[in-house]
XYZ file of C-alpha atoms in Angstrom:
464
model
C -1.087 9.840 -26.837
C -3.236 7.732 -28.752
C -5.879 5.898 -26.135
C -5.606 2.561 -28.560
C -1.614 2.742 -28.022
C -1.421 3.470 -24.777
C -3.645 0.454 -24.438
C -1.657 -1.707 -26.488
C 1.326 -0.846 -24.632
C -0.795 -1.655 -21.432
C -1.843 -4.995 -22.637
C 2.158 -5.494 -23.284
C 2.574 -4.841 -20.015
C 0.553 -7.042 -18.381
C 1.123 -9.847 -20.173
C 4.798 -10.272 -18.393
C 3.968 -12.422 -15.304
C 6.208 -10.066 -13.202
C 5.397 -12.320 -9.677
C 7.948 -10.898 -7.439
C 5.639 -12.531 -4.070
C 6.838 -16.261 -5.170
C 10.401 -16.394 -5.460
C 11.505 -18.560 -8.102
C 13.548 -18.096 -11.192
C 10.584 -18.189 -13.686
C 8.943 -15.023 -12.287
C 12.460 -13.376 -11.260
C 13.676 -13.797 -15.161
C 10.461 -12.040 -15.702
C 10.690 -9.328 -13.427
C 13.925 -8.665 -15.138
C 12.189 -8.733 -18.777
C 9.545 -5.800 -17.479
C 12.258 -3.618 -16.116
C 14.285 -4.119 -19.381
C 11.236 -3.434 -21.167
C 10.449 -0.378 -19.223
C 13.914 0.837 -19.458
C 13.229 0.949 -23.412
C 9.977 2.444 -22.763
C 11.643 5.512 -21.220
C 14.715 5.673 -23.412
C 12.651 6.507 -26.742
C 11.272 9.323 -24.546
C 14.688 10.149 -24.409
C 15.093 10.507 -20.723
C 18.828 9.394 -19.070
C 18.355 5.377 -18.809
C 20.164 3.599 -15.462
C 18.933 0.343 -14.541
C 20.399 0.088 -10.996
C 22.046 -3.269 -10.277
C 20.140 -4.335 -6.958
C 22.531 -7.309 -5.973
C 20.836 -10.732 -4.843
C 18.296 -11.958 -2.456
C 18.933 -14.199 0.121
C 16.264 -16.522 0.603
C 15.240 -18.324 3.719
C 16.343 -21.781 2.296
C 19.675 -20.727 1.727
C 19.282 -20.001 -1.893
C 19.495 -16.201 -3.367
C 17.924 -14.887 -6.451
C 18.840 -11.856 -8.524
C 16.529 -8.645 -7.244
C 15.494 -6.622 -10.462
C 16.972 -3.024 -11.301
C 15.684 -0.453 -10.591
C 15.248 2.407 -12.509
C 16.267 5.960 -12.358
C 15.469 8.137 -15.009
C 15.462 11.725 -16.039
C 13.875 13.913 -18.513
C 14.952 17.761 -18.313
C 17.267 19.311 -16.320
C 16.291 23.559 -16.835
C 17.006 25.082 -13.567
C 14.388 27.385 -13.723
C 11.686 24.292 -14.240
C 10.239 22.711 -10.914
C 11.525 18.654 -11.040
C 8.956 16.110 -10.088
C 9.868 12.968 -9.774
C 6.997 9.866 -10.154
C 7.791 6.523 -8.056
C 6.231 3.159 -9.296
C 6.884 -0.407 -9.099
C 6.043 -2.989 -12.400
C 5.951 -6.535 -9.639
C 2.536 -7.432 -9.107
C 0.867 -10.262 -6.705
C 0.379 -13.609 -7.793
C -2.226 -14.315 -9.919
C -3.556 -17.643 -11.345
C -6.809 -18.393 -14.123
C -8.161 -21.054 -11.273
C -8.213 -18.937 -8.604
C -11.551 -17.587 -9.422
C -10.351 -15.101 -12.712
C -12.798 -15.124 -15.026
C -10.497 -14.109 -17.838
C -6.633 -15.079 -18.157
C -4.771 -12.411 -15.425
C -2.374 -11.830 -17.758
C -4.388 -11.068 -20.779
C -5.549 -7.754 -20.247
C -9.341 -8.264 -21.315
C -11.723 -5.166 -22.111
C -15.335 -6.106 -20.604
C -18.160 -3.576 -20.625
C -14.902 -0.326 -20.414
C -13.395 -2.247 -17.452
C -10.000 -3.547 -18.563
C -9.157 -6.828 -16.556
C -5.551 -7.982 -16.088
C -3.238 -8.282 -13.520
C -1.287 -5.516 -12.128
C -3.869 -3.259 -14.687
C -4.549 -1.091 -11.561
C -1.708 -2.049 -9.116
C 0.771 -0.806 -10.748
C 1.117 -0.856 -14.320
C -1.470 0.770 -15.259
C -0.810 4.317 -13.384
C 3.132 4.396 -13.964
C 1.914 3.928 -18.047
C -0.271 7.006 -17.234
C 2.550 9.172 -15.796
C 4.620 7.723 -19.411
C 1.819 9.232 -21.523
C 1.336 11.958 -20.262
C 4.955 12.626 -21.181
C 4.814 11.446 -24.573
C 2.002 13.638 -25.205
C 3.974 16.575 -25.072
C 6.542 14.948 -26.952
C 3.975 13.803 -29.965
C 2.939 17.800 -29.518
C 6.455 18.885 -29.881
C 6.320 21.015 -26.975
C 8.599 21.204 -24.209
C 7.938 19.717 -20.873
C 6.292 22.148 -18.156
C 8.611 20.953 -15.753
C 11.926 18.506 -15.532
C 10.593 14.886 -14.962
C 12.339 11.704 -12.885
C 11.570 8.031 -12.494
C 12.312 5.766 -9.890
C 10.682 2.444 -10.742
C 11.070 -0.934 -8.701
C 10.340 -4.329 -9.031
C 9.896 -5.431 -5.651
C 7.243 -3.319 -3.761
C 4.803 -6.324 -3.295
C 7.608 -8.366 -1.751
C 8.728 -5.166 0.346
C 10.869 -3.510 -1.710
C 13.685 -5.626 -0.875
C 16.588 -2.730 -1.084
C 15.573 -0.066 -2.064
C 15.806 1.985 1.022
C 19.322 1.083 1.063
C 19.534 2.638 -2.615
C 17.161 6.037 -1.702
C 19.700 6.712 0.897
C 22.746 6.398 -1.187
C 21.032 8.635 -4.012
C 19.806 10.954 -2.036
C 22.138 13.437 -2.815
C 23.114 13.101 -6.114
C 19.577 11.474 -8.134
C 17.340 13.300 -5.107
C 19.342 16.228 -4.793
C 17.351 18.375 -7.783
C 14.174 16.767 -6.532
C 11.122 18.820 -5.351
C 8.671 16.945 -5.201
C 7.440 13.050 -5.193
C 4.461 11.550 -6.400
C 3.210 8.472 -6.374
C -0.181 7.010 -7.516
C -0.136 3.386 -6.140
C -3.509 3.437 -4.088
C -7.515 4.037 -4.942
C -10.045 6.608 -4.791
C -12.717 6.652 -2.224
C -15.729 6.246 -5.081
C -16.443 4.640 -8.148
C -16.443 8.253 -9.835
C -15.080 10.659 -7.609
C -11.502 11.183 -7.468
C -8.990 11.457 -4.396
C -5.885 13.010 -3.459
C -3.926 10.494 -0.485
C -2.201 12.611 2.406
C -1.780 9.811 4.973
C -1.943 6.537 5.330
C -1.671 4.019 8.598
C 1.164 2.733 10.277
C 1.548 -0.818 11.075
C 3.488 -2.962 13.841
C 2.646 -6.675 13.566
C 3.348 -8.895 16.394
C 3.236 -12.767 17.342
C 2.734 -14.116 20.880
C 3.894 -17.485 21.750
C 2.947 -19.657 24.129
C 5.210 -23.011 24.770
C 4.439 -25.815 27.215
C 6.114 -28.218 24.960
C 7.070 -29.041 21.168
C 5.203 -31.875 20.878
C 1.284 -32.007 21.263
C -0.869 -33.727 23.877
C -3.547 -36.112 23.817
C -6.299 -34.464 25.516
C -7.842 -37.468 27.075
C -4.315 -38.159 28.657
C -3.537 -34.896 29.780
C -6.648 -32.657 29.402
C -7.219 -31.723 33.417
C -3.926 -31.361 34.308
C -1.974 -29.292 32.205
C -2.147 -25.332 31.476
C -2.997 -25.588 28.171
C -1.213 -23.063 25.569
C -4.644 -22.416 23.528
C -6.467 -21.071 26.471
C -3.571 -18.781 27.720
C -3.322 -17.938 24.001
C -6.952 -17.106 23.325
C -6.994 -15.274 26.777
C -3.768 -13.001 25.376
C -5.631 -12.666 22.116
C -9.146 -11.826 23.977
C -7.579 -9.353 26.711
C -6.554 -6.361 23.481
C -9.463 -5.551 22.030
C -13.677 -4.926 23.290
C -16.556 -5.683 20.943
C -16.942 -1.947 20.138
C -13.042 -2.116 18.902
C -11.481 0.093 21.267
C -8.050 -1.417 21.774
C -7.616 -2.406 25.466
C -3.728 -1.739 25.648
C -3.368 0.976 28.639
C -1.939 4.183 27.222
C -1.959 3.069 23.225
C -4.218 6.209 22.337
C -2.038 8.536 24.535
C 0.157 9.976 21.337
C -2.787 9.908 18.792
C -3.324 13.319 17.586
C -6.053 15.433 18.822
C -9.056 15.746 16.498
C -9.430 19.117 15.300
C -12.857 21.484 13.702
C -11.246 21.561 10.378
C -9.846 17.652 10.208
C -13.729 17.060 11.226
C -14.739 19.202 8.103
C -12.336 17.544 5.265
C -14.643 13.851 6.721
C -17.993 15.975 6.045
C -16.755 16.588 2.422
C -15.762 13.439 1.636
C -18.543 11.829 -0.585
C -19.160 8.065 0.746
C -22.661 6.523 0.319
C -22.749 4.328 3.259
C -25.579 1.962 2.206
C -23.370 1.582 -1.164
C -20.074 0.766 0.996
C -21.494 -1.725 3.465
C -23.451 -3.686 0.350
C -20.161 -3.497 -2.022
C -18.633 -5.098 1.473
C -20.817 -7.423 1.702
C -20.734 -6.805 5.843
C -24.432 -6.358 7.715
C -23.121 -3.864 10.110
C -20.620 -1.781 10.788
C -19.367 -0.519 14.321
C -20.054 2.817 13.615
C -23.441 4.460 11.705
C -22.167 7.850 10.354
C -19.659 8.685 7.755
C -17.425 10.689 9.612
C -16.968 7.835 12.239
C -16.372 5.233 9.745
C -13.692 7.142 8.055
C -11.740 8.566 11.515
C -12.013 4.708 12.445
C -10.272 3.776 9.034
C -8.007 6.615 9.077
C -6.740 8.896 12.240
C -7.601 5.819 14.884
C -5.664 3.065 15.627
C -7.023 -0.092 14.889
C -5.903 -3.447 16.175
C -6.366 -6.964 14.354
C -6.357 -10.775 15.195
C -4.502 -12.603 12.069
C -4.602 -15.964 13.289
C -2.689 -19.128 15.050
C -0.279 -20.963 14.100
C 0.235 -24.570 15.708
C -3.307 -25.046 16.183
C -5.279 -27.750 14.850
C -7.730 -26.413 11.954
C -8.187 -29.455 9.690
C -12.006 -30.664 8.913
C -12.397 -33.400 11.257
C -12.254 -33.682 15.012
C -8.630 -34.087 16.366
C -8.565 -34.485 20.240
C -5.156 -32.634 20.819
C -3.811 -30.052 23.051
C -1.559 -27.960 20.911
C 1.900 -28.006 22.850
C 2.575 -24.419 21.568
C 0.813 -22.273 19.420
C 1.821 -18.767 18.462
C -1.020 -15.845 17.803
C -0.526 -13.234 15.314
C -2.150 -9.780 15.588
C -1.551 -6.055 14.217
C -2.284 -2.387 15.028
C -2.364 0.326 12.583
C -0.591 3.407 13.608
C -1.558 6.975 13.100
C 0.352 10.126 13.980
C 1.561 10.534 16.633
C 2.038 6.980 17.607
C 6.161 5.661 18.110
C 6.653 2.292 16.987
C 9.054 1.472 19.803
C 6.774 2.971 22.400
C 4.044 0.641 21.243
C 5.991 -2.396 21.150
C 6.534 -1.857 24.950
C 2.784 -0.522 26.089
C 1.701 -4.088 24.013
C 4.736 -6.680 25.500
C 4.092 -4.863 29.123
C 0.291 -5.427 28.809
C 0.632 -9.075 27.790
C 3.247 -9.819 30.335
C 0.517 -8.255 32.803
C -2.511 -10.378 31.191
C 0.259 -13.607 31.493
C 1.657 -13.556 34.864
C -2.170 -13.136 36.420
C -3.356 -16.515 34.583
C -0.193 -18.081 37.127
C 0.601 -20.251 34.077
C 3.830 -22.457 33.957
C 3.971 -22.204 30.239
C 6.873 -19.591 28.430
C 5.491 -16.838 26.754
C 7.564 -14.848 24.402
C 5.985 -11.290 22.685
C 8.297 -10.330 19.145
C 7.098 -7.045 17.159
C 8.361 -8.228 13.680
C 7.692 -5.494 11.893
C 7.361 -1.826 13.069
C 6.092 0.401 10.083
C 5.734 4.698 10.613
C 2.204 6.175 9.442
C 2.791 8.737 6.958
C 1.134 12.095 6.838
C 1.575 15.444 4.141
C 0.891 18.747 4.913
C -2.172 19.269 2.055
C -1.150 23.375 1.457
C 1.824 22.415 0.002
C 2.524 23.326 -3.878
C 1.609 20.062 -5.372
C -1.571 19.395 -3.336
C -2.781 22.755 -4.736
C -1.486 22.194 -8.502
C -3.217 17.993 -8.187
C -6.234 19.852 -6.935
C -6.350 22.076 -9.726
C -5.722 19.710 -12.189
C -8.611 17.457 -10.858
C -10.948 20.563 -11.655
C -9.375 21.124 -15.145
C -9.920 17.226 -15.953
C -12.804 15.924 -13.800
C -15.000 19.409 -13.650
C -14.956 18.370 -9.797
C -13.072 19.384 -6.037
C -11.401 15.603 -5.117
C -11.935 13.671 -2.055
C -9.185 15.093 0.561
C -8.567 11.119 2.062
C -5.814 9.359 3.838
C -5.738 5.765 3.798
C -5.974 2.825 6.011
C -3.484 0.549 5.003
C -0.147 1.513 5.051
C 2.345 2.385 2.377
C 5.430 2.452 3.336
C 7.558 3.955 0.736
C 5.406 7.586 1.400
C 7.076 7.765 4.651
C 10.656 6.787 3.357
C 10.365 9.333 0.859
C 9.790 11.784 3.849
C 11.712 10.999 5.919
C 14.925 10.092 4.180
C 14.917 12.484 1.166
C 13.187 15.162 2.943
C 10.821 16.594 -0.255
C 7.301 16.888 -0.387
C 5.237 13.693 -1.346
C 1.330 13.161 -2.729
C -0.479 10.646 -3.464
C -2.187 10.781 -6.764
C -4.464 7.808 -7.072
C -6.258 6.889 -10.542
C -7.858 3.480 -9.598
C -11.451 3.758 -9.011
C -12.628 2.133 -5.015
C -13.979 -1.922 -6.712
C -10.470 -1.793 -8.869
C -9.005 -5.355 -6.858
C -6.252 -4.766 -6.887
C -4.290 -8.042 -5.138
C -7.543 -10.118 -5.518
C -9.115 -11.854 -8.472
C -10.799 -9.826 -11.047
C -8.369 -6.800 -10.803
C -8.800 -4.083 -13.245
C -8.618 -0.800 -14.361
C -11.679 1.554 -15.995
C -10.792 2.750 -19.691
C -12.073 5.840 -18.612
C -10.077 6.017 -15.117
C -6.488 5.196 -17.042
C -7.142 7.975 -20.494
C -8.845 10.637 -17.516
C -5.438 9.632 -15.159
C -3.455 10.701 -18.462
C -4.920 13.924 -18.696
C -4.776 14.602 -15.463
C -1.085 13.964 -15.006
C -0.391 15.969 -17.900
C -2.504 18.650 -16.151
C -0.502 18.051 -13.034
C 2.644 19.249 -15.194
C 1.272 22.587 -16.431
C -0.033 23.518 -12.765
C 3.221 22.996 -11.310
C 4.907 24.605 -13.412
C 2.967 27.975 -12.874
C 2.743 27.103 -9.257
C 6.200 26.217 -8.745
């Protein structure tokens, strides 16, 4: 494809404010008017068009909102051909000019070969990659190494509201043919080098809640007399993690997968330039000084977080209150071989432990409210070898073997639920933004993502 058309079609793209985080009917009628536009896209491909009717959204207020189709869509159906089917979502984050942008979000804006807009990297700008690629064998008039489908959402940054319910019903008839799933919604490692994903993090959040009373106190009225909710809180909070980060939970690291010679080697590959990574951070130190710690502490150790507290005073000024109940908010990412159920009950048990030695009268309640799998591919599989080839056709270079630290939970889905083979392909390079201000997308990282992908095609389909 033509690099100035796929650009134009990119700039197209992210000029729709598709907002799916704020739900209101501005942003929703837009969401709609990418997936129509998307549809179109991939019917003068000539792939088999459904925009799946996704029903409404029930909001917390009472009110609903339409969720946008989503897509299925197929290109080639030879039985002899491999079928690879690409998963991406068109909804980005919110994004506004005086939130620090320094060009309109939803202008896409060239600057010195970055292209700035939102949703450029995250996730417009790869699922247009994947659509070139295509049409590049199309302008070529040759026929497609391998039979292609789509499944495109509009809802992944507000947590793909439905569509595991949809997966499941299509996974024998639009899954059935599948072989393999790919999806390129993350970043590389480096500015230059590119990465293949095969796991990412689990995550189970949890609140704790402390409750002497709804209403607050007035500390000079009842300070000296009460057990206050903040310090049981911040004694909860304090009692899960040390100052080296090892989470204090008894037994939490008892499923975690044994580290192995050859899982040691794939972190001795990897090409990070510490010095570059703290200063693009903008962090002094880290906890750990070598790159293979840094990365197993990102990626194959759990890690646990303090969010924050809600019901506390954190105004400017100096309010002389007792909060009556406050509720903390903390996470751990989960790696293989961690259960999410059997972590919700080492954390509650170790609380309730922490709680009934402070011999406070105040209730405390633990909630997991949301328990997330870690995902994690087996990299000898066809398609690892055929992306890793195609990274040496296109980038003269082996990729970064990486897993991620975050957690994306569609990967797992995929897995478990439809049972095929899943990569991660990513094309963004590591200071993309995505989600924060600024986001973009290197020229050179979107036309190179276009070969490769095409590349992709031809390797599976001798590998396959």
């Amino acid at each position: 494809m033509d690099p100035k058309l796929g650009r134009m079609m990119l700039k197209e793209w992210v000029a729709i404010e598709s907002d799916s985080v704020q739900p209101v009917p501005r942003f929703r009628q837009e969401l709609f008017r990418m997936m129509a536009m998307a549809a179109d896209t991939l019917q003068r491909l000539g792939a088999r068009v459904a925009s799946v009717d996704m029903g409404p959204q029930q909001l917390p207020n009472g009110q609903s909102l339409p969720i946008p189709p989503v897509i299925l869509a197929e290109l080639g159906s030879d039985p002899t051909k491999g079928t690879v089917c690409f998963y991406g979502h068109l909804d980005v984050q919110p994004a506004d000019r005086g939130d620090g942008w320094l060009t309109d979000p939803y202008v896409l804006t060239e600057v010195e070969g970055k292209l700035y807009g939102r949703g450029a990297t995250d996730n417009k700008g790869p699922v247009l990659a994947w659509i070139n690629a295509v049409s590049a064998f199309r302008a070529l008039e040759q026929d497609l190494p391998v039979n292609i489908k789509f499944i495109i959402e509009g809802m992944e940054e507000a947590g793909s509201v439905a569509l595991e319910e949809l997966v499941e019903k299509e996974k024998d008839r639009f899954f059935s043919g599948v072989d393999y799933i790919v999806i390129s919604d993350n970043l590389w490692i480096s500015q230059r080098k590119p990465a293949i994903t095969y796991g990412t993090r689990g995550n189970s959040y949890f609140t704790v809640e402390v409750k002497c009373r709804d209403q607050d106190f007035h500390s000079g009225t009842f300070g000296g007399i009460l057990h206050e909710p903040m310090a049981d809180l911040v004694a909860l909070l304090g009692s899960l993690v040390d100052s080296s980060g090892h989470i204090l939970v008894p037994g939490i690291y008892d499923e975690v997968a044994p580290l192995t010679e050859e899982e040691i080697n794939t972190y001795k590959a990897i090409h990070l330039d510490l010095e570059e990574y703290r200063n693009s951070s903008r962090v002094e130190k880290f906890l750990f000084d070598t790159k293979e710690e840094i990365l197993m502490h990102l990626w194959r150790y759990p890690s646990l977080s303090i969010h924050g507290i809600e019901g506390a005073f954190d105004e400017p000024g100096a309010k002389t209150v007792i909060p009556g109940r406050v509720i903390g908010k903390f996470s751990i990412r989960l790696v293989p071989h961690m259960n999410v159920s059997v972590v919700e009950k080492q954390v509650t048990r170790h609380l309730e432990d922490v709680f009934s030695k402070r011999n406070s009268s105040n209730k405390m309640v633990v909630s997991m409210t949301l328990g997330l799998h870690p995902w994690i591919a087996n990299i000898n599989d066809t398609q690892y070898l055929a992306a890793k080839r195609a990274i040496r056709t296109v980038f003269g270079t082996e990729p970064d073997m990486i897993r991620d630290g975050s957690t994306i939970p569609i990967a797992e889905m995929f897995q478990e639920i439809v049972h095929k083979s899943v990569v991660l392909i990513p094309l963004g390079a590591v200071d993309d933004g995505e989600h924060s201000q600024n986001e973009k997308i290197n020229r050179w990282n979107y036309i190179e993502g276009t070969k490769l992908f095409a590349a992709f095609f031809l390797e599976m389909a001798q590998l396959h």
